PDB file of C-alpha atoms in Angstrom:
ATOM      1  CA  MET A   1     121.522 152.648 152.050  1.00 73.00           C
ATOM      2  CA  ASN A   2     119.522 152.666 148.813  1.00 87.00           C
ATOM      3  CA  GLU A   3     121.028 150.882 145.536  1.00 88.00           C
ATOM      4  CA  ARG A   4     120.351 151.798 141.902  1.00 89.00           C
ATOM      5  CA  THR A   5     121.814 150.368 138.616  1.00 90.00           C
ATOM      6  CA  ILE A   6     122.270 152.843 135.719  1.00 89.00           C
ATOM      7  CA  GLU A   7     122.941 151.269 132.179  1.00 87.00           C
ATOM      8  CA  LEU A   8     124.584 153.147 129.336  1.00 84.00           C
ATOM      9  CA  THR A   9     123.370 152.547 126.054  1.00 79.00           C
ATOM     10  CA  GLU A  10     124.772 153.568 122.677  1.00 74.00           C
ATOM     11  CA  ILE A  11     127.876 154.850 124.361  1.00 79.00           C
ATOM     12  CA  SER A  12     131.195 153.413 124.517  1.00 78.00           C
ATOM     13  CA  PRO A  13     131.717 153.008 128.461  1.00 81.00           C
ATOM     14  CA  LYS A  14     135.649 153.156 127.817  1.00 80.00           C
ATOM     15  CA  ASP A  15     135.256 156.665 126.299  1.00 79.00           C
ATOM     16  CA  PHE A  16     132.828 157.884 128.410  1.00 84.00           C
ATOM     17  CA  PHE A  17     134.384 156.690 131.895  1.00 84.00           C
ATOM     18  CA  GLY A  18     137.887 158.110 130.584  1.00 81.00           C
ATOM     19  CA  ALA A  19     141.244 156.669 130.955  1.00 79.00           C
ATOM     20  CA  GLN A  20     141.591 155.021 134.364  1.00 82.00           C
ATOM     21  CA  ASN A  21     137.994 155.768 134.918  1.00 84.00           C
ATOM     22  CA  SER A  22     138.867 159.502 135.300  1.00 86.00           C
ATOM     23  CA  THR A  23     134.999 160.733 134.890  1.00 88.00           C
ATOM     24  CA  ILE A  24     133.960 158.189 137.698  1.00 88.00           C
ATOM     25  CA  GLU A  25     136.865 159.512 139.950  1.00 88.00           C
ATOM     26  CA  GLN A  26     135.526 163.167 139.244  1.00 87.00           C
ATOM     27  CA  LEU A  27     131.842 162.122 139.978  1.00 89.00           C
ATOM     28  CA  LYS A  28     133.299 160.492 143.419  1.00 89.00           C
ATOM     29  CA  ARG A  29     134.766 163.737 144.506  1.00 89.00           C
ATOM     30  CA  TYR A  30     131.598 165.682 143.544  1.00 88.00           C
ATOM     31  CA  PHE A  31     129.324 163.156 145.438  1.00 90.00           C
ATOM     32  CA  PRO A  32     131.547 161.940 148.406  1.00 89.00           C
ATOM     33  CA  LYS A  33     128.467 160.296 150.143  1.00 90.00           C
ATOM     34  CA  ILE A  34     127.788 158.087 147.297  1.00 91.00           C
ATOM     35  CA  LYS A  35     129.445 154.822 146.534  1.00 91.00           C
ATOM     36  CA  ILE A  36     129.914 154.432 142.857  1.00 91.00           C
ATOM     37  CA  VAL A  37     130.915 150.977 141.301  1.00 89.00           C
ATOM     38  CA  ALA A  38     131.117 150.779 137.343  1.00 86.00           C
ATOM     39  CA  ARG A  39     131.044 147.459 135.702  1.00 85.00           C
ATOM     40  CA  GLY A  40     131.131 147.284 131.783  1.00 84.00           C
ATOM     41  CA  SER A  41     128.155 149.536 130.661  1.00 84.00           C
ATOM     42  CA  LYS A  42     126.648 149.485 134.084  1.00 87.00           C
ATOM     43  CA  LEU A  43     126.973 151.974 137.033  1.00 88.00           C
ATOM     44  CA  LYS A  44     125.778 150.779 140.356  1.00 90.00           C
ATOM     45  CA  ILE A  45     125.294 153.673 142.987  1.00 91.00           C
ATOM     46  CA  TYR A  46     124.838 153.400 146.838  1.00 90.00           C
ATOM     47  CA  GLY A  47     123.404 156.259 148.994  1.00 89.00           C
ATOM     48  CA  GLU A  48     120.470 158.276 150.369  1.00 90.00           C
ATOM     49  CA  PRO A  49     117.443 158.607 147.895  1.00 88.00           C
ATOM     50  CA  GLU A  50     117.772 162.577 147.510  1.00 89.00           C
ATOM     51  CA  ILE A  51     121.365 162.289 146.754  1.00 90.00           C
ATOM     52  CA  LEU A  52     121.031 159.547 144.091  1.00 89.00           C
ATOM     53  CA  ASP A  53     118.378 161.720 142.575  1.00 90.00           C
ATOM     54  CA  GLU A  54     120.761 164.513 142.201  1.00 89.00           C
ATOM     55  CA  PHE A  55     123.492 162.142 140.893  1.00 89.00           C
ATOM     56  CA  GLU A  56     121.075 160.864 138.098  1.00 89.00           C
ATOM     57  CA  ILE A  57     120.195 164.231 137.059  1.00 89.00           C
ATOM     58  CA  ARG A  58     123.963 165.280 136.622  1.00 88.00           C
ATOM     59  CA  LEU A  59     124.952 161.962 135.053  1.00 89.00           C
ATOM     60  CA  GLU A  60     122.103 162.559 132.552  1.00 88.00           C
ATOM     61  CA  ARG A  61     123.682 166.009 131.815  1.00 87.00           C
ATOM     62  CA  LEU A  62     126.954 164.539 130.982  1.00 87.00           C
ATOM     63  CA  ILE A  63     125.522 161.789 128.888  1.00 86.00           C
ATOM     64  CA  LYS A  64     123.657 164.499 126.804  1.00 84.00           C
ATOM     65  CA  TYR A  65     126.773 166.721 126.577  1.00 82.00           C
ATOM     66  CA  TYR A  66     128.688 163.446 125.352  1.00 81.00           C
ATOM     67  CA  ASN A  67     126.267 162.547 122.673  1.00 78.00           C
ATOM     68  CA  LYS A  68     126.469 166.134 121.619  1.00 76.00           C
ATOM     69  CA  TYR A  69     130.083 166.547 121.498  1.00 75.00           C
ATOM     70  CA  ASN A  70     131.288 162.955 121.352  1.00 73.00           C
ATOM     71  CA  LYS A  71     134.029 163.915 123.929  1.00 74.00           C
ATOM     72  CA  LEU A  72     134.465 164.533 127.669  1.00 77.00           C
ATOM     73  CA  ASP A  73     137.327 166.193 129.376  1.00 75.00           C
ATOM     74  CA  GLU A  74     138.065 167.362 132.837  1.00 79.00           C
ATOM     75  CA  ASN A  75     136.925 170.916 132.484  1.00 76.00           C
ATOM     76  CA  SER A  76     133.639 170.298 130.713  1.00 78.00           C
ATOM     77  CA  ILE A  77     132.759 167.754 133.362  1.00 84.00           C
ATOM     78  CA  GLU A  78     133.493 170.201 136.036  1.00 81.00           C
ATOM     79  CA  GLN A  79     131.297 172.761 134.531  1.00 79.00           C
ATOM     80  CA  ILE A  80     128.489 170.473 133.956  1.00 82.00           C
ATOM     81  CA  LEU A  81     128.708 169.067 137.534  1.00 82.00           C
ATOM     82  CA  THR A  82     128.682 172.664 138.975  1.00 76.00           C
ATOM     83  CA  SER A  83     126.445 174.329 136.495  1.00 72.00           C
ATOM     84  CA  ASN A  84     122.808 175.182 136.975  1.00 67.00           C
ATOM     85  CA  GLY A  85     121.992 173.089 133.827  1.00 58.00           C
ATOM     86  CA  ASN A  86     122.582 175.514 131.004  1.00 53.00           C
ATOM     87  CA  GLU A  87     125.537 173.171 129.491  1.00 47.00           C
ATOM     88  CA  GLU A  88     124.734 174.248 125.963  1.00 48.00           C
ATOM     89  CA  LYS A  89     126.703 177.175 126.728  1.00 52.00           C
ATOM     90  CA  ILE A  90     129.919 174.899 127.804  1.00 48.00           C
ATOM     91  CA  THR A  91     132.910 175.202 125.556  1.00 47.00           C
ATOM     92  CA  ALA A  92     130.747 176.831 122.799  1.00 47.00           C
ATOM     93  CA  ALA A  93     133.058 177.375 119.641  1.00 42.00           C
ATOM     94  CA  LYS A  94     133.318 180.819 118.236  1.00 39.00           C
ATOM     95  CA  ASN A  95     132.142 179.682 114.791  1.00 47.00           C
ATOM     96  CA  ALA A  96     129.428 177.662 116.379  1.00 59.00           C
ATOM     97  CA  LYS A  97     127.129 178.719 113.633  1.00 64.00           C
ATOM     98  CA  GLU A  98     128.986 176.976 110.881  1.00 78.00           C
ATOM     99  CA  ILE A  99     129.358 173.624 112.701  1.00 85.00           C
ATOM    100  CA  LEU A 100     127.319 170.864 111.454  1.00 89.00           C
ATOM    101  CA  VAL A 101     128.206 168.134 113.934  1.00 88.00           C
ATOM    102  CA  HIS A 102     130.486 167.531 116.591  1.00 84.00           C
ATOM    103  CA  GLY A 103     132.066 164.150 115.275  1.00 84.00           C
ATOM    104  CA  VAL A 104     134.022 161.515 116.874  1.00 85.00           C
ATOM    105  CA  SER A 105     136.536 162.797 119.636  1.00 73.00           C
ATOM    106  CA  GLY A 106     135.151 166.193 119.373  1.00 72.00           C
ATOM    107  CA  ARG A 107     136.158 166.827 115.615  1.00 80.00           C
ATOM    108  CA  LEU A 108     134.313 169.628 114.482  1.00 84.00           C
ATOM    109  CA  ILE A 109     132.621 168.975 111.213  1.00 89.00           C
ATOM    110  CA  LYS A 110     131.565 172.126 109.145  1.00 87.00           C
ATOM    111  CA  PRO A 111     131.592 173.305 105.226  1.00 90.00           C
ATOM    112  CA  GLN A 112     135.072 174.056 104.354  1.00 86.00           C
ATOM    113  CA  THR A 113     134.161 176.059 101.072  1.00 89.00           C
ATOM    114  CA  GLU A 114     131.838 178.804  99.816  1.00 89.00           C
ATOM    115  CA  ASN A 115     129.847 175.969  97.680  1.00 93.00           C
ATOM    116  CA  GLN A 116     129.683 173.739 100.577  1.00 93.00           C
ATOM    117  CA  ARG A 117     128.306 176.422 102.615  1.00 92.00           C
ATOM    118  CA  LYS A 118     125.781 177.099  99.881  1.00 94.00           C
ATOM    119  CA  MET A 119     124.668 173.463 100.226  1.00 95.00           C
ATOM    120  CA  VAL A 120     123.987 173.973 103.996  1.00 95.00           C
ATOM    121  CA  THR A 121     122.064 177.173 103.229  1.00 94.00           C
ATOM    122  CA  LEU A 122     120.058 175.936 100.314  1.00 96.00           C
ATOM    123  CA  MET A 123     119.114 172.719 102.444  1.00 95.00           C
ATOM    124  CA  GLY A 124     117.699 174.810 104.900  1.00 93.00           C
ATOM    125  CA  LYS A 125     115.346 176.406 102.331  1.00 95.00           C
ATOM    126  CA  ASN A 126     114.500 173.528 100.245  1.00 96.00           C
ATOM    127  CA  ASP A 127     113.431 169.996 100.659  1.00 96.00           C
ATOM    128  CA  MET A 128     115.524 168.577  97.769  1.00 97.00           C
ATOM    129  CA  LEU A 129     118.899 169.616  96.591  1.00 97.00           C
ATOM    130  CA  PHE A 130     121.035 168.468  93.950  1.00 97.00           C
ATOM    131  CA  ALA A 131     124.660 168.892  94.443  1.00 96.00           C
ATOM    132  CA  VAL A 132     126.768 168.295  91.641  1.00 96.00           C
ATOM    133  CA  GLY A 133     130.454 168.237  91.229  1.00 92.00           C
ATOM    134  CA  PRO A 134     133.931 166.284  90.716  1.00 89.00           C
ATOM    135  CA  ALA A 135     135.398 164.032  93.167  1.00 85.00           C
ATOM    136  CA  GLY A 136     136.855 165.360  96.201  1.00 86.00           C
ATOM    137  CA  THR A 137     134.739 168.450  96.461  1.00 90.00           C
ATOM    138  CA  GLY A 138     132.932 167.232  99.584  1.00 91.00           C
ATOM    139  CA  LYS A 139     129.591 167.092  98.310  1.00 94.00           C
ATOM    140  CA  THR A 140     128.757 163.685  99.881  1.00 93.00           C
ATOM    141  CA  TYR A 141     130.511 164.355 103.154  1.00 93.00           C
ATOM    142  CA  THR A 142     128.766 167.537 103.417  1.00 95.00           C
ATOM    143  CA  ALA A 143     125.514 165.899 102.666  1.00 96.00           C
ATOM    144  CA  VAL A 144     125.979 163.184 105.355  1.00 96.00           C
ATOM    145  CA  ALA A 145     126.856 165.768 107.888  1.00 95.00           C
ATOM    146  CA  LEU A 146     123.530 167.485 107.225  1.00 96.00           C
ATOM    147  CA  ALA A 147     121.709 164.218 107.652  1.00 96.00           C
ATOM    148  CA  VAL A 148     123.368 163.469 110.819  1.00 95.00           C
ATOM    149  CA  LYS A 149     122.462 166.964 112.109  1.00 93.00           C
ATOM    150  CA  ALA A 150     119.069 166.551 111.355  1.00 95.00           C
ATOM    151  CA  LEU A 151     119.007 163.173 112.986  1.00 94.00           C
ATOM    152  CA  LYS A 152     120.554 164.535 116.293  1.00 90.00           C
ATOM    153  CA  GLU A 153     118.281 167.546 116.300  1.00 89.00           C
ATOM    154  CA  LYS A 154     115.354 165.266 115.556  1.00 91.00           C
ATOM    155  CA  GLU A 155     113.993 166.923 112.516  1.00 94.00           C
ATOM    156  CA  VAL A 156     113.812 163.277 111.011  1.00 96.00           C
ATOM    157  CA  ARG A 157     113.735 159.914 112.438  1.00 95.00           C
ATOM    158  CA  ARG A 158     116.038 158.119 110.315  1.00 96.00           C
ATOM    159  CA  ILE A 159     118.821 158.292 107.708  1.00 96.00           C
ATOM    160  CA  ILE A 160     118.796 156.624 104.386  1.00 95.00           C
ATOM    161  CA  LEU A 161     121.799 156.442 102.307  1.00 93.00           C
ATOM    162  CA  THR A 162     121.647 154.940  98.806  1.00 92.00           C
ATOM    163  CA  ARG A 163     123.865 154.374  95.712  1.00 88.00           C
ATOM    164  CA  PRO A 164     123.054 152.731  92.212  1.00 85.00           C
ATOM    165  CA  ALA A 165     125.189 149.518  92.648  1.00 70.00           C
ATOM    166  CA  VAL A 166     126.141 149.638  88.787  1.00 58.00           C
ATOM    167  CA  GLU A 167     129.203 147.552  88.914  1.00 48.00           C
ATOM    168  CA  SER A 168     127.274 144.656  91.142  1.00 39.00           C
ATOM    169  CA  GLY A 169     124.183 144.654  88.703  1.00 42.00           C
ATOM    170  CA  GLU A 170     122.134 145.891  91.692  1.00 43.00           C
ATOM    171  CA  ASN A 171     122.524 142.475  93.344  1.00 44.00           C
ATOM    172  CA  LEU A 172     123.693 144.073  96.408  1.00 43.00           C
ATOM    173  CA  GLY A 173     121.619 143.734  99.867  1.00 47.00           C
ATOM    174  CA  PHE A 174     121.729 145.327 103.324  1.00 49.00           C
ATOM    175  CA  LEU A 175     122.195 142.684 105.628  1.00 48.00           C
ATOM    176  CA  PRO A 176     121.713 143.365 109.494  1.00 52.00           C
ATOM    177  CA  GLY A 177     124.331 142.116 111.724  1.00 50.00           C
ATOM    178  CA  ASP A 178     128.056 142.979 111.909  1.00 48.00           C
ATOM    179  CA  LEU A 179     128.543 145.896 109.685  1.00 43.00           C
ATOM    180  CA  LYS A 180     132.162 145.666 108.734  1.00 43.00           C
ATOM    181  CA  GLU A 181     131.602 142.072 107.636  1.00 49.00           C
ATOM    182  CA  LYS A 182     128.361 142.472 105.791  1.00 49.00           C
ATOM    183  CA  LEU A 183     128.502 145.956 104.315  1.00 48.00           C
ATOM    184  CA  ASP A 184     129.591 145.585 100.699  1.00 59.00           C
ATOM    185  CA  PRO A 185     132.881 147.700  99.761  1.00 70.00           C
ATOM    186  CA  TYR A 186     130.714 149.649  97.033  1.00 67.00           C
ATOM    187  CA  MET A 187     128.900 151.328  99.885  1.00 77.00           C
ATOM    188  CA  GLN A 188     132.081 151.868 102.129  1.00 80.00           C
ATOM    189  CA  PRO A 189     132.389 155.766 101.202  1.00 82.00           C
ATOM    190  CA  LEU A 190     129.025 156.521 103.063  1.00 86.00           C
ATOM    191  CA  TYR A 191     129.949 154.448 106.155  1.00 86.00           C
ATOM    192  CA  ASP A 192     133.359 156.413 106.162  1.00 89.00           C
ATOM    193  CA  ALA A 193     131.651 159.403 106.458  1.00 90.00           C
ATOM    194  CA  LEU A 194     129.329 158.341 109.105  1.00 92.00           C
ATOM    195  CA  ARG A 195     132.279 156.744 111.053  1.00 92.00           C
ATOM    196  CA  ASP A 196     133.617 160.256 111.419  1.00 91.00           C
ATOM    197  CA  MET A 197     130.616 161.498 112.914  1.00 92.00           C
ATOM    198  CA  ILE A 198     128.931 158.953 115.067  1.00 91.00           C
ATOM    199  CA  PRO A 199     130.757 156.978 117.754  1.00 88.00           C
ATOM    200  CA  HIS A 200     130.945 153.224 116.629  1.00 87.00           C
ATOM    201  CA  GLU A 201     128.698 151.733 119.357  1.00 85.00           C
ATOM    202  CA  ARG A 202     126.115 154.318 118.520  1.00 88.00           C
ATOM    203  CA  LEU A 203     126.431 153.851 114.913  1.00 91.00           C
ATOM    204  CA  GLU A 204     126.026 150.111 115.080  1.00 89.00           C
ATOM    205  CA  SER A 205     123.157 150.534 117.115  1.00 90.00           C
ATOM    206  CA  TYR A 206     121.564 152.974 114.732  1.00 92.00           C
ATOM    207  CA  ILE A 207     121.968 150.495 111.764  1.00 90.00           C
ATOM    208  CA  GLU A 208     120.755 147.497 113.837  1.00 90.00           C
ATOM    209  CA  LYS A 209     117.516 149.398 114.612  1.00 92.00           C
ATOM    210  CA  GLY A 210     116.894 150.694 111.200  1.00 92.00           C
ATOM    211  CA  VAL A 211     117.503 154.442 112.266  1.00 95.00           C
ATOM    212  CA  ILE A 212     120.327 154.525 109.626  1.00 94.00           C
ATOM    213  CA  GLN A 213     120.081 152.491 106.523  1.00 91.00           C
ATOM    214  CA  ILE A 214     122.833 152.013 103.963  1.00 87.00           C
ATOM    215  CA  ALA A 215     121.381 150.265 100.659  1.00 82.00           C
ATOM    216  CA  PRO A 216     121.538 149.910  97.009  1.00 82.00           C
ATOM    217  CA  LEU A 217     119.165 151.879  95.218  1.00 87.00           C
ATOM    218  CA  ALA A 218     117.262 148.944  93.947  1.00 82.00           C
ATOM    219  CA  PHE A 219     115.878 148.445  97.544  1.00 84.00           C
ATOM    220  CA  MET A 220     114.242 151.794  97.347  1.00 88.00           C
ATOM    221  CA  ARG A 221     111.500 150.675  94.863  1.00 87.00           C
ATOM    222  CA  GLY A 222     108.132 150.272  96.361  1.00 87.00           C
ATOM    223  CA  ARG A 223     109.010 152.339  99.536  1.00 90.00           C
ATOM    224  CA  THR A 224     107.671 155.680 100.876  1.00 89.00           C
ATOM    225  CA  LEU A 225     110.147 157.518 102.680  1.00 92.00           C
ATOM    226  CA  ASP A 226     108.530 159.457 105.457  1.00 94.00           C
ATOM    227  CA  ASN A 227     110.311 161.467 108.288  1.00 96.00           C
ATOM    228  CA  ALA A 228     113.629 160.673 106.582  1.00 96.00           C
ATOM    229  CA  PHE A 229     116.865 162.432 105.498  1.00 97.00           C
ATOM    230  CA  VAL A 230     117.742 160.445 102.169  1.00 96.00           C
ATOM    231  CA  ILE A 231     120.911 160.773 100.245  1.00 96.00           C
ATOM    232  CA  LEU A 232     121.286 159.362  96.715  1.00 95.00           C
ATOM    233  CA  ASP A 233     125.113 159.314  96.123  1.00 93.00           C
ATOM    234  CA  GLU A 234     126.865 158.622  92.710  1.00 92.00           C
ATOM    235  CA  ALA A 235     123.452 159.679  91.162  1.00 94.00           C
ATOM    236  CA  GLN A 236     125.254 160.162  87.763  1.00 93.00           C
ATOM    237  CA  ASN A 237     124.977 156.221  87.298  1.00 92.00           C
ATOM    238  CA  THR A 238     121.288 156.082  87.770  1.00 92.00           C
ATOM    239  CA  THR A 239     119.022 155.603  84.532  1.00 90.00           C
ATOM    240  CA  HIS A 240     115.904 157.572  83.904  1.00 92.00           C
ATOM    241  CA  ASN A 241     113.926 155.004  85.341  1.00 92.00           C
ATOM    242  CA  GLN A 242     115.916 154.681  88.486  1.00 93.00           C
ATOM    243  CA  MET A 243     116.054 158.378  89.140  1.00 94.00           C
ATOM    244  CA  LYS A 244     112.167 158.712  88.667  1.00 94.00           C
ATOM    245  CA  MET A 245     111.743 155.999  90.825  1.00 94.00           C
ATOM    246  CA  PHE A 246     114.000 157.350  93.481  1.00 94.00           C
ATOM    247  CA  LEU A 247     112.452 160.879  93.424  1.00 95.00           C
ATOM    248  CA  THR A 248     108.844 159.651  93.667  1.00 94.00           C
ATOM    249  CA  ARG A 249     109.811 158.002  96.965  1.00 93.00           C
ATOM    250  CA  MET A 250     109.764 161.193  98.949  1.00 95.00           C
ATOM    251  CA  GLY A 251     107.279 161.126 101.757  1.00 93.00           C
ATOM    252  CA  LYS A 252     106.038 163.503 104.251  1.00 93.00           C
ATOM    253  CA  SER A 253     108.578 165.441 106.309  1.00 93.00           C
ATOM    254  CA  ALA A 254     111.440 164.142 104.234  1.00 96.00           C
ATOM    255  CA  LYS A 255     114.581 165.781 102.895  1.00 97.00           C
ATOM    256  CA  PHE A 256     116.587 164.706  99.654  1.00 97.00           C
ATOM    257  CA  ILE A 257     119.917 165.370  98.593  1.00 97.00           C
ATOM    258  CA  ILE A 258     121.310 163.985  95.243  1.00 97.00           C
ATOM    259  CA  THR A 259     125.030 164.044  94.714  1.00 96.00           C
ATOM    260  CA  GLY A 260     126.859 163.012  91.546  1.00 94.00           C
ATOM    261  CA  ASP A 261     129.688 163.745  89.045  1.00 92.00           C
ATOM    262  CA  PRO A 262     128.410 164.088  85.463  1.00 87.00           C
ATOM    263  CA  GLY A 263     131.953 163.489  84.422  1.00 84.00           C
ATOM    264  CA  GLN A 264     132.371 160.107  85.952  1.00 85.00           C
ATOM    265  CA  ILE A 265     129.316 158.039  84.368  1.00 85.00           C
ATOM    266  CA  ASP A 266     129.791 154.328  84.480  1.00 81.00           C
ATOM    267  CA  LEU A 267     126.640 153.352  82.562  1.00 83.00           C
ATOM    268  CA  PRO A 268     126.864 151.686  79.178  1.00 82.00           C
ATOM    269  CA  ARG A 269     127.405 153.873  76.190  1.00 80.00           C
ATOM    270  CA  LYS A 270     124.113 155.225  74.897  1.00 80.00           C
ATOM    271  CA  GLN A 271     122.514 155.124  78.195  1.00 83.00           C
ATOM    272  CA  VAL A 272     121.363 158.535  79.440  1.00 86.00           C
ATOM    273  CA  SER A 273     122.379 159.509  82.950  1.00 90.00           C
ATOM    274  CA  GLY A 274     119.198 160.168  85.226  1.00 92.00           C
ATOM    275  CA  LEU A 275     121.261 162.807  86.918  1.00 94.00           C
ATOM    276  CA  LYS A 276     121.758 164.894  83.802  1.00 92.00           C
ATOM    277  CA  GLU A 277     117.880 164.343  82.835  1.00 93.00           C
ATOM    278  CA  SER A 278     116.687 165.296  86.397  1.00 95.00           C
ATOM    279  CA  LEU A 279     119.032 168.451  86.404  1.00 94.00           C
ATOM    280  CA  LEU A 280     117.233 169.964  83.448  1.00 93.00           C
ATOM    281  CA  ALA A 281     113.774 168.650  84.059  1.00 94.00           C
ATOM    282  CA  LEU A 282     113.428 169.911  87.708  1.00 95.00           C
ATOM    283  CA  LYS A 283     115.497 173.056  87.486  1.00 91.00           C
ATOM    284  CA  ASP A 284     112.511 175.506  87.769  1.00 92.00           C
ATOM    285  CA  ILE A 285     110.560 173.612  90.642  1.00 95.00           C
ATOM    286  CA  ASP A 286     110.054 175.547  93.694  1.00 95.00           C
ATOM    287  CA  GLY A 287     111.460 173.674  96.808  1.00 95.00           C
ATOM    288  CA  ILE A 288     114.321 171.807  94.530  1.00 96.00           C
ATOM    289  CA  ALA A 289     117.524 173.572  94.465  1.00 96.00           C
ATOM    290  CA  GLN A 290     120.817 172.917  92.728  1.00 97.00           C
ATOM    291  CA  VAL A 291     124.445 173.525  93.586  1.00 96.00           C
ATOM    292  CA  TYR A 292     127.408 173.106  91.321  1.00 95.00           C
ATOM    293  CA  LEU A 293     130.843 172.594  92.940  1.00 92.00           C
ATOM    294  CA  ASP A 294     133.974 172.712  91.139  1.00 87.00           C
ATOM    295  CA  ASP A 295     137.801 172.412  91.560  1.00 80.00           C
ATOM    296  CA  LYS A 296     137.838 175.390  94.043  1.00 82.00           C
ATOM    297  CA  ASP A 297     135.820 173.114  96.475  1.00 84.00           C
ATOM    298  CA  VAL A 298     138.414 170.341  96.436  1.00 79.00           C
ATOM    299  CA  VAL A 299     139.109 169.356 100.031  1.00 71.00           C
ATOM    300  CA  ARG A 300     141.449 166.472  99.451  1.00 71.00           C
ATOM    301  CA  HIS A 301     145.269 166.352  98.884  1.00 72.00           C
ATOM    302  CA  ARG A 302     146.432 169.778  97.087  1.00 71.00           C
ATOM    303  CA  LEU A 303     147.258 167.665  93.891  1.00 81.00           C
ATOM    304  CA  VAL A 304     143.749 166.563  93.392  1.00 76.00           C
ATOM    305  CA  ARG A 305     142.664 170.076  92.328  1.00 73.00           C
ATOM    306  CA  LYS A 306     145.360 170.053  89.845  1.00 80.00           C
ATOM    307  CA  ILE A 307     144.635 166.721  88.454  1.00 83.00           C
ATOM    308  CA  ILE A 308     141.077 167.699  88.033  1.00 76.00           C
ATOM    309  CA  SER A 309     142.142 170.827  86.269  1.00 78.00           C
ATOM    310  CA  ALA A 310     144.263 169.039  83.856  1.00 84.00           C
ATOM    311  CA  TYR A 311     141.860 166.372  82.913  1.00 81.00           C
ATOM    312  CA  LYS A 312     139.269 169.180  82.351  1.00 75.00           C
ATOM    313  CA  SER A 313     141.574 170.827  79.780  1.00 78.00           C
ATOM    314  CA  ILE A 314     142.056 167.489  78.003  1.00 80.00           C
ATOM    315  CA  GLU A 315     138.432 166.642  77.856  1.00 68.00           C
ATOM    316  CA  THR A 316     137.407 169.878  76.522  1.00 60.00           C
ATOM    317  CA  GLU A 317     139.786 169.664  73.599  1.00 54.00           C
TER     318      GLU A 317
END
C-alpha cells in the first residue's frame, strides 16, 4: 500500500475539512479503497497509486473551488467529486456577471449602486480611476474588491494599499509579522475590507509574502509599481508633491485607483489638496477616468444618507 502526504497551504483546515471533518467523510465515501488521515493542515492517504492519483485530482478541484468561493458545502462537494471537471458552472449565481469577489463564508461582493457599477465599468476600460465622494458611498470597498478580483484572476501579481498618514506625520511603517498587532489603526479600514474578501490564513500569508502590502503614502517614494493594483485611499489629504509622487510611481501592467472625499480635508489651512489639483489637471487624459459618487450611493445605515444631506445644506449656505 502506497502512502502520500498532502499539505494544505493558505487555507484554514478547520473551514476546508468542515464541522466534524464532514469533507473528509464525504471523500471517504467517494474513495472507499483509500485510507485518509487528517492531521492539522496535512492529509495522509494510503492506497493503490492510480486511485491516489484520482484522489489528488479531485482534491485539487475542491481546493480550487474553495479558493474561489471561500466555502464548501455538501452539495458542491458532491458535484465536484462526481463532475467531469467543469466546476466553474457549479452553483453559478444568477447575477454572476456583477459579482466581483466571492468573499469569506461565500459572501457575494458586488457593486450596490449605479455609481459603484460605473467604477467597475470604467476600471475595465482605463488604467487609472479617480473615485470621489462622501463617506459611506462604498468607493474604497469597491476599489478593494476590484483589486482582489484582479489578483485572483492573475491580472496583477500584487495589491498595494496606501493612505497619506496626515495625523501621524507620515511616521507610520509597515512591519512584517502579526498583522493585528503591528498594523496601525489608521490603516485599519483597508484591512477591514480585505478581511471580508480573503480568508484569514490566506490574507496573513499574502501580507507576509508581500503579495498584499498596506503602507503609508511616504513609503511609496522611490518605488516603481509594476504588475500591481494600487489604491490610494483618503487622497484628499495628499499635498501637491505627494500626489505627483504617487501618480508617477505607476509601472508597467499596473492599475491605479485614487479615492477621496474633498469635503473631509485634514490638511493645514492654505494647503491645497493634491486630489483637487489632480482632478482638474488630469481630466482630459486618455486612460484616466473619474467617477463622482454622492449621497444616493451611501450603503451604510439609512441615517448616513440623511446626515450627509443635512451637512451639505449647511455647508452651502
